[in-house]
């Protein structure tokens, strides 16, 4: 099936991730979806992210698929421009804002980064993102390290700064009237199960699935299963 027959889908990545996050998921979806990656790592706030999505989708009714920060960004955009959304897939997503404690920790980390060299993401931090079966997977770990290295310190500071002042979207979710799929990892240590359940509870018509043997990095850890869930839902 060529790109003119496949359904166009727009993908948004998480913090310190680029299109390499999706490579194997796109392979699983290739017969049915025509993927377009929207880069948001250089955006300075959520208004700029909204503008970027608006420009890239050409303001058409879009199928948006977001991961982590990208999922929050897709949700935020959809609430601002509901008429431009056909359907929404949110992977490893929370609709909550940062707590005062989380915001302070982030500010402190940004200050530290501004004064010191960035040595790259640590193995310990990577292990926090992955399910138990994948912490020693050299290919997955290598992809995470490569994305982090290539994007670098300035992008990390920009992304942390740009996305610090995120508000809770929970109270506005009832405004969503289009199809929505939520996907979480059963071993996710970053996004709590309750976060996904709270979105699902606010949107009774949404669908919620959890992926076995996966932590936070579902597109890297379980791309085939992720692709299957998305295609089954879309069909």
Tab-separated table of C-alpha atoms in Angstrom:
chain	number	residue	atom	x	y	z
A	1	UNK	CA	0.000	0.000	0.000
A	2	UNK	CA	1.575	3.304	-1.036
A	3	UNK	CA	1.565	6.555	0.952
A	4	UNK	CA	-1.397	7.956	-0.988
A	5	UNK	CA	-3.549	5.042	0.197
A	6	UNK	CA	-2.275	4.901	3.768
A	7	UNK	CA	-3.788	6.971	6.534
A	8	UNK	CA	-1.652	9.944	7.559
A	9	UNK	CA	-0.608	9.988	11.220
A	10	UNK	CA	1.398	12.594	13.123
A	11	UNK	CA	3.801	11.457	15.848
A	12	UNK	CA	5.107	13.482	18.802
A	13	UNK	CA	8.068	12.232	20.833
A	14	UNK	CA	8.999	12.616	24.494
A	15	UNK	CA	11.795	14.491	26.225
A	16	UNK	CA	15.198	13.884	24.599
A	17	UNK	CA	13.672	11.639	21.959
A	18	UNK	CA	13.560	12.009	18.189
A	19	UNK	CA	12.113	9.964	15.331
A	20	UNK	CA	14.359	7.018	16.256
A	21	UNK	CA	11.921	6.394	19.099
A	22	UNK	CA	9.349	5.284	16.523
A	23	UNK	CA	11.411	3.418	13.904
A	24	UNK	CA	10.245	-0.102	14.765
A	25	UNK	CA	6.704	0.999	15.570
A	26	UNK	CA	6.503	2.604	12.131
A	27	UNK	CA	7.627	-0.696	10.608
A	28	UNK	CA	4.733	-2.409	12.387
A	29	UNK	CA	2.326	0.232	11.090
A	30	UNK	CA	3.804	0.640	7.616
A	31	UNK	CA	1.060	-1.152	5.675
A	32	UNK	CA	-1.638	1.096	7.075
A	33	UNK	CA	-0.248	4.430	8.289
A	34	UNK	CA	1.842	7.127	6.623
A	35	UNK	CA	3.870	8.528	9.563
A	36	UNK	CA	4.953	12.148	9.912
A	37	UNK	CA	7.174	13.140	12.842
A	38	UNK	CA	6.612	16.576	14.381
A	39	UNK	CA	9.790	17.923	16.004
A	40	UNK	CA	9.047	19.871	19.186
A	41	UNK	CA	12.415	19.767	20.961
A	42	UNK	CA	13.266	23.345	19.949
A	43	UNK	CA	9.919	24.850	21.005
A	44	UNK	CA	10.180	27.272	23.929
A	45	UNK	CA	6.754	26.727	25.489
A	46	UNK	CA	3.452	24.953	24.909
A	47	UNK	CA	2.156	27.817	22.778
A	48	UNK	CA	5.024	27.221	20.360
A	49	UNK	CA	4.342	23.493	20.460
A	50	UNK	CA	0.702	24.174	19.555
A	51	UNK	CA	1.819	26.427	16.701
A	52	UNK	CA	4.217	23.748	15.440
A	53	UNK	CA	1.529	21.050	15.463
A	54	UNK	CA	-0.898	23.463	13.782
A	55	UNK	CA	1.632	24.209	11.029
A	56	UNK	CA	2.739	20.611	10.461
A	57	UNK	CA	-0.788	19.193	10.295
A	58	UNK	CA	-1.799	22.042	7.980
A	59	UNK	CA	-4.761	22.575	10.281
A	60	UNK	CA	-6.478	19.467	8.920
A	61	UNK	CA	-8.352	16.952	11.064
A	62	UNK	CA	-5.416	14.921	12.274
A	63	UNK	CA	-4.654	11.580	13.829
A	64	UNK	CA	-2.151	12.527	16.557
A	65	UNK	CA	-0.054	9.878	18.303
A	66	UNK	CA	2.022	11.142	21.217
A	67	UNK	CA	4.449	9.577	23.671
A	68	UNK	CA	5.065	10.944	27.195
A	69	UNK	CA	5.717	14.700	26.795
A	70	UNK	CA	4.498	14.325	23.228
A	71	UNK	CA	1.258	12.799	24.516
A	72	UNK	CA	0.690	15.665	26.947
A	73	UNK	CA	1.449	18.097	24.107
A	74	UNK	CA	-1.031	16.329	21.811
A	75	UNK	CA	-3.690	16.426	24.530
A	76	UNK	CA	-3.043	20.107	25.196
A	77	UNK	CA	-3.246	20.901	21.468
A	78	UNK	CA	-6.448	18.892	21.104
A	79	UNK	CA	-8.101	20.897	23.875
A	80	UNK	CA	-7.090	24.155	22.194
A	81	UNK	CA	-8.077	23.056	18.675
A	82	UNK	CA	-10.668	20.267	19.028
A	83	UNK	CA	-11.963	20.893	15.518
A	84	UNK	CA	-8.574	19.888	14.117
A	85	UNK	CA	-8.512	16.434	15.703
A	86	UNK	CA	-9.802	13.262	14.113
A	87	UNK	CA	-8.549	10.951	16.853
A	88	UNK	CA	-5.867	10.816	19.523
A	89	UNK	CA	-3.509	8.091	20.769
A	90	UNK	CA	-1.746	8.867	24.052
A	91	UNK	CA	1.139	6.598	25.083
A	92	UNK	CA	2.617	6.667	28.604
A	93	UNK	CA	0.781	9.892	29.321
A	94	UNK	CA	-0.283	11.952	32.300
A	95	UNK	CA	-2.699	14.863	32.217
A	96	UNK	CA	-1.328	16.243	35.465
A	97	UNK	CA	0.931	19.248	35.920
A	98	UNK	CA	4.136	19.256	37.938
A	99	UNK	CA	3.845	19.424	41.711
A	100	UNK	CA	5.679	22.252	43.545
A	101	UNK	CA	8.292	19.713	44.635
A	102	UNK	CA	8.760	18.417	41.080
A	103	UNK	CA	9.013	21.969	39.772
A	104	UNK	CA	11.681	22.867	42.349
A	105	UNK	CA	13.693	19.736	41.533
A	106	UNK	CA	13.496	20.598	37.857
A	107	UNK	CA	14.610	24.202	38.434
A	108	UNK	CA	17.528	22.981	40.535
A	109	UNK	CA	18.540	20.512	37.826
A	110	UNK	CA	18.352	23.182	35.114
A	111	UNK	CA	20.581	25.454	37.221
A	112	UNK	CA	23.042	22.590	37.673
A	113	UNK	CA	23.111	21.879	33.937
A	114	UNK	CA	23.728	25.532	33.135
A	115	UNK	CA	26.834	25.516	35.323
A	116	UNK	CA	28.250	22.075	34.523
A	117	UNK	CA	29.036	19.825	31.591
A	118	UNK	CA	26.343	17.330	30.638
A	119	UNK	CA	27.781	13.830	30.583
A	120	UNK	CA	24.716	12.204	29.073
A	121	UNK	CA	21.935	10.101	30.493
A	122	UNK	CA	23.156	7.661	33.142
A	123	UNK	CA	22.639	3.907	33.076
A	124	UNK	CA	20.692	4.183	36.331
A	125	UNK	CA	18.310	6.706	34.790
A	126	UNK	CA	17.850	4.533	31.710
A	127	UNK	CA	16.942	1.582	33.926
A	128	UNK	CA	14.204	3.686	35.528
A	129	UNK	CA	12.625	4.081	32.085
A	130	UNK	CA	12.686	0.404	31.109
A	131	UNK	CA	10.849	-2.744	32.133
A	132	UNK	CA	12.804	-5.543	33.795
A	133	UNK	CA	13.209	-7.510	30.551
A	134	UNK	CA	14.814	-4.628	28.712
A	135	UNK	CA	17.273	-2.995	31.122
A	136	UNK	CA	20.104	-5.017	29.567
A	137	UNK	CA	18.903	-4.781	25.970
A	138	UNK	CA	21.882	-3.218	24.217
A	139	UNK	CA	19.903	-2.044	21.196
A	140	UNK	CA	17.260	-0.239	23.257
A	141	UNK	CA	19.785	1.235	25.686
A	142	UNK	CA	21.959	2.282	22.751
A	143	UNK	CA	19.065	4.056	21.043
A	144	UNK	CA	18.207	5.989	24.212
A	145	UNK	CA	21.845	7.017	24.673
A	146	UNK	CA	22.229	7.991	21.010
A	147	UNK	CA	19.125	10.195	21.011
A	148	UNK	CA	20.245	11.843	24.240
A	149	UNK	CA	23.799	12.388	22.963
A	150	UNK	CA	22.759	13.778	19.593
A	151	UNK	CA	20.156	16.170	21.005
A	152	UNK	CA	22.552	17.288	23.732
A	153	UNK	CA	22.652	19.628	26.687
A	154	UNK	CA	21.064	22.704	25.120
A	155	UNK	CA	18.023	20.761	23.943
A	156	UNK	CA	17.668	19.161	27.377
A	157	UNK	CA	17.742	22.552	29.110
A	158	UNK	CA	15.298	23.983	26.589
A	159	UNK	CA	12.859	21.084	26.914
A	160	UNK	CA	12.952	21.087	30.697
A	161	UNK	CA	12.449	24.863	30.787
A	162	UNK	CA	9.791	24.991	28.068
A	163	UNK	CA	7.619	22.298	29.598
A	164	UNK	CA	7.964	23.075	33.303
A	165	UNK	CA	4.833	25.172	33.581
A	166	UNK	CA	2.328	22.580	32.477
A	167	UNK	CA	-1.120	22.768	34.002
A	168	UNK	CA	-3.349	19.851	34.915
A	169	UNK	CA	-5.691	19.079	32.028
A	170	UNK	CA	-7.916	16.688	33.981
A	171	UNK	CA	-10.739	19.168	34.582
A	172	UNK	CA	-10.945	19.975	30.863
A	173	UNK	CA	-10.950	16.436	29.509
A	174	UNK	CA	-14.741	16.333	29.353
A	175	UNK	CA	-14.408	18.748	26.404
A	176	UNK	CA	-12.921	15.945	24.290
A	177	UNK	CA	-15.523	14.532	21.898
A	178	UNK	CA	-13.311	12.568	19.492
A	179	UNK	CA	-12.013	8.964	19.754
A	180	UNK	CA	-9.117	8.538	22.184
A	181	UNK	CA	-6.872	5.564	22.947
A	182	UNK	CA	-4.686	5.402	26.058
A	183	UNK	CA	-1.746	2.995	26.223
A	184	UNK	CA	0.439	2.353	29.257
A	185	UNK	CA	3.270	0.011	30.193
A	186	UNK	CA	2.575	-2.456	32.989
A	187	UNK	CA	6.048	-1.795	34.440
A	188	UNK	CA	6.156	1.974	33.889
A	189	UNK	CA	7.978	3.649	36.794
A	190	UNK	CA	7.566	7.147	35.329
A	191	UNK	CA	3.838	7.411	34.634
A	192	UNK	CA	1.635	5.953	37.342
A	193	UNK	CA	-1.199	3.609	36.452
A	194	UNK	CA	-3.484	6.009	38.329
A	195	UNK	CA	-2.592	8.802	35.899
A	196	UNK	CA	-3.871	6.804	32.937
A	197	UNK	CA	-6.867	5.571	34.909
A	198	UNK	CA	-7.797	9.149	35.832
A	199	UNK	CA	-7.814	10.183	32.156
A	200	UNK	CA	-9.888	7.115	31.302
A	201	UNK	CA	-12.328	7.865	34.138
A	202	UNK	CA	-12.763	11.432	32.896
A	203	UNK	CA	-13.450	10.092	29.390
A	204	UNK	CA	-15.679	7.010	29.711
A	205	UNK	CA	-15.768	6.583	25.927
A	206	UNK	CA	-11.973	6.365	25.690
A	207	UNK	CA	-10.158	3.035	25.401
A	208	UNK	CA	-7.338	1.990	27.736
A	209	UNK	CA	-4.793	-0.793	27.201
A	210	UNK	CA	-1.688	-1.811	29.134
A	211	UNK	CA	1.307	-3.441	27.462
A	212	UNK	CA	2.918	-6.381	29.240
A	213	UNK	CA	6.680	-6.581	29.702
A	214	UNK	CA	7.183	-2.866	29.122
A	215	UNK	CA	8.258	0.076	31.184
A	216	UNK	CA	7.912	3.695	30.094
A	217	UNK	CA	9.613	3.370	26.689
A	218	UNK	CA	6.826	1.399	25.016
A	219	UNK	CA	7.720	2.340	21.391
A	220	UNK	CA	11.219	0.908	21.931
A	221	UNK	CA	10.334	-1.985	24.234
A	222	UNK	CA	7.216	-3.367	22.558
A	223	UNK	CA	6.875	-1.789	19.096
A	224	UNK	CA	5.030	-4.732	17.536
A	225	UNK	CA	2.440	-4.867	20.305
A	226	UNK	CA	2.089	-1.088	20.240
A	227	UNK	CA	1.496	-1.201	16.500
A	228	UNK	CA	-1.054	-3.985	16.909
A	229	UNK	CA	-2.990	-2.063	19.567
A	230	UNK	CA	-3.094	1.096	17.457
A	231	UNK	CA	-4.205	-0.697	14.286
A	232	UNK	CA	-6.854	-2.766	16.072
A	233	UNK	CA	-8.255	0.386	17.624
A	234	UNK	CA	-8.248	2.355	14.384
A	235	UNK	CA	-10.005	-0.455	12.539
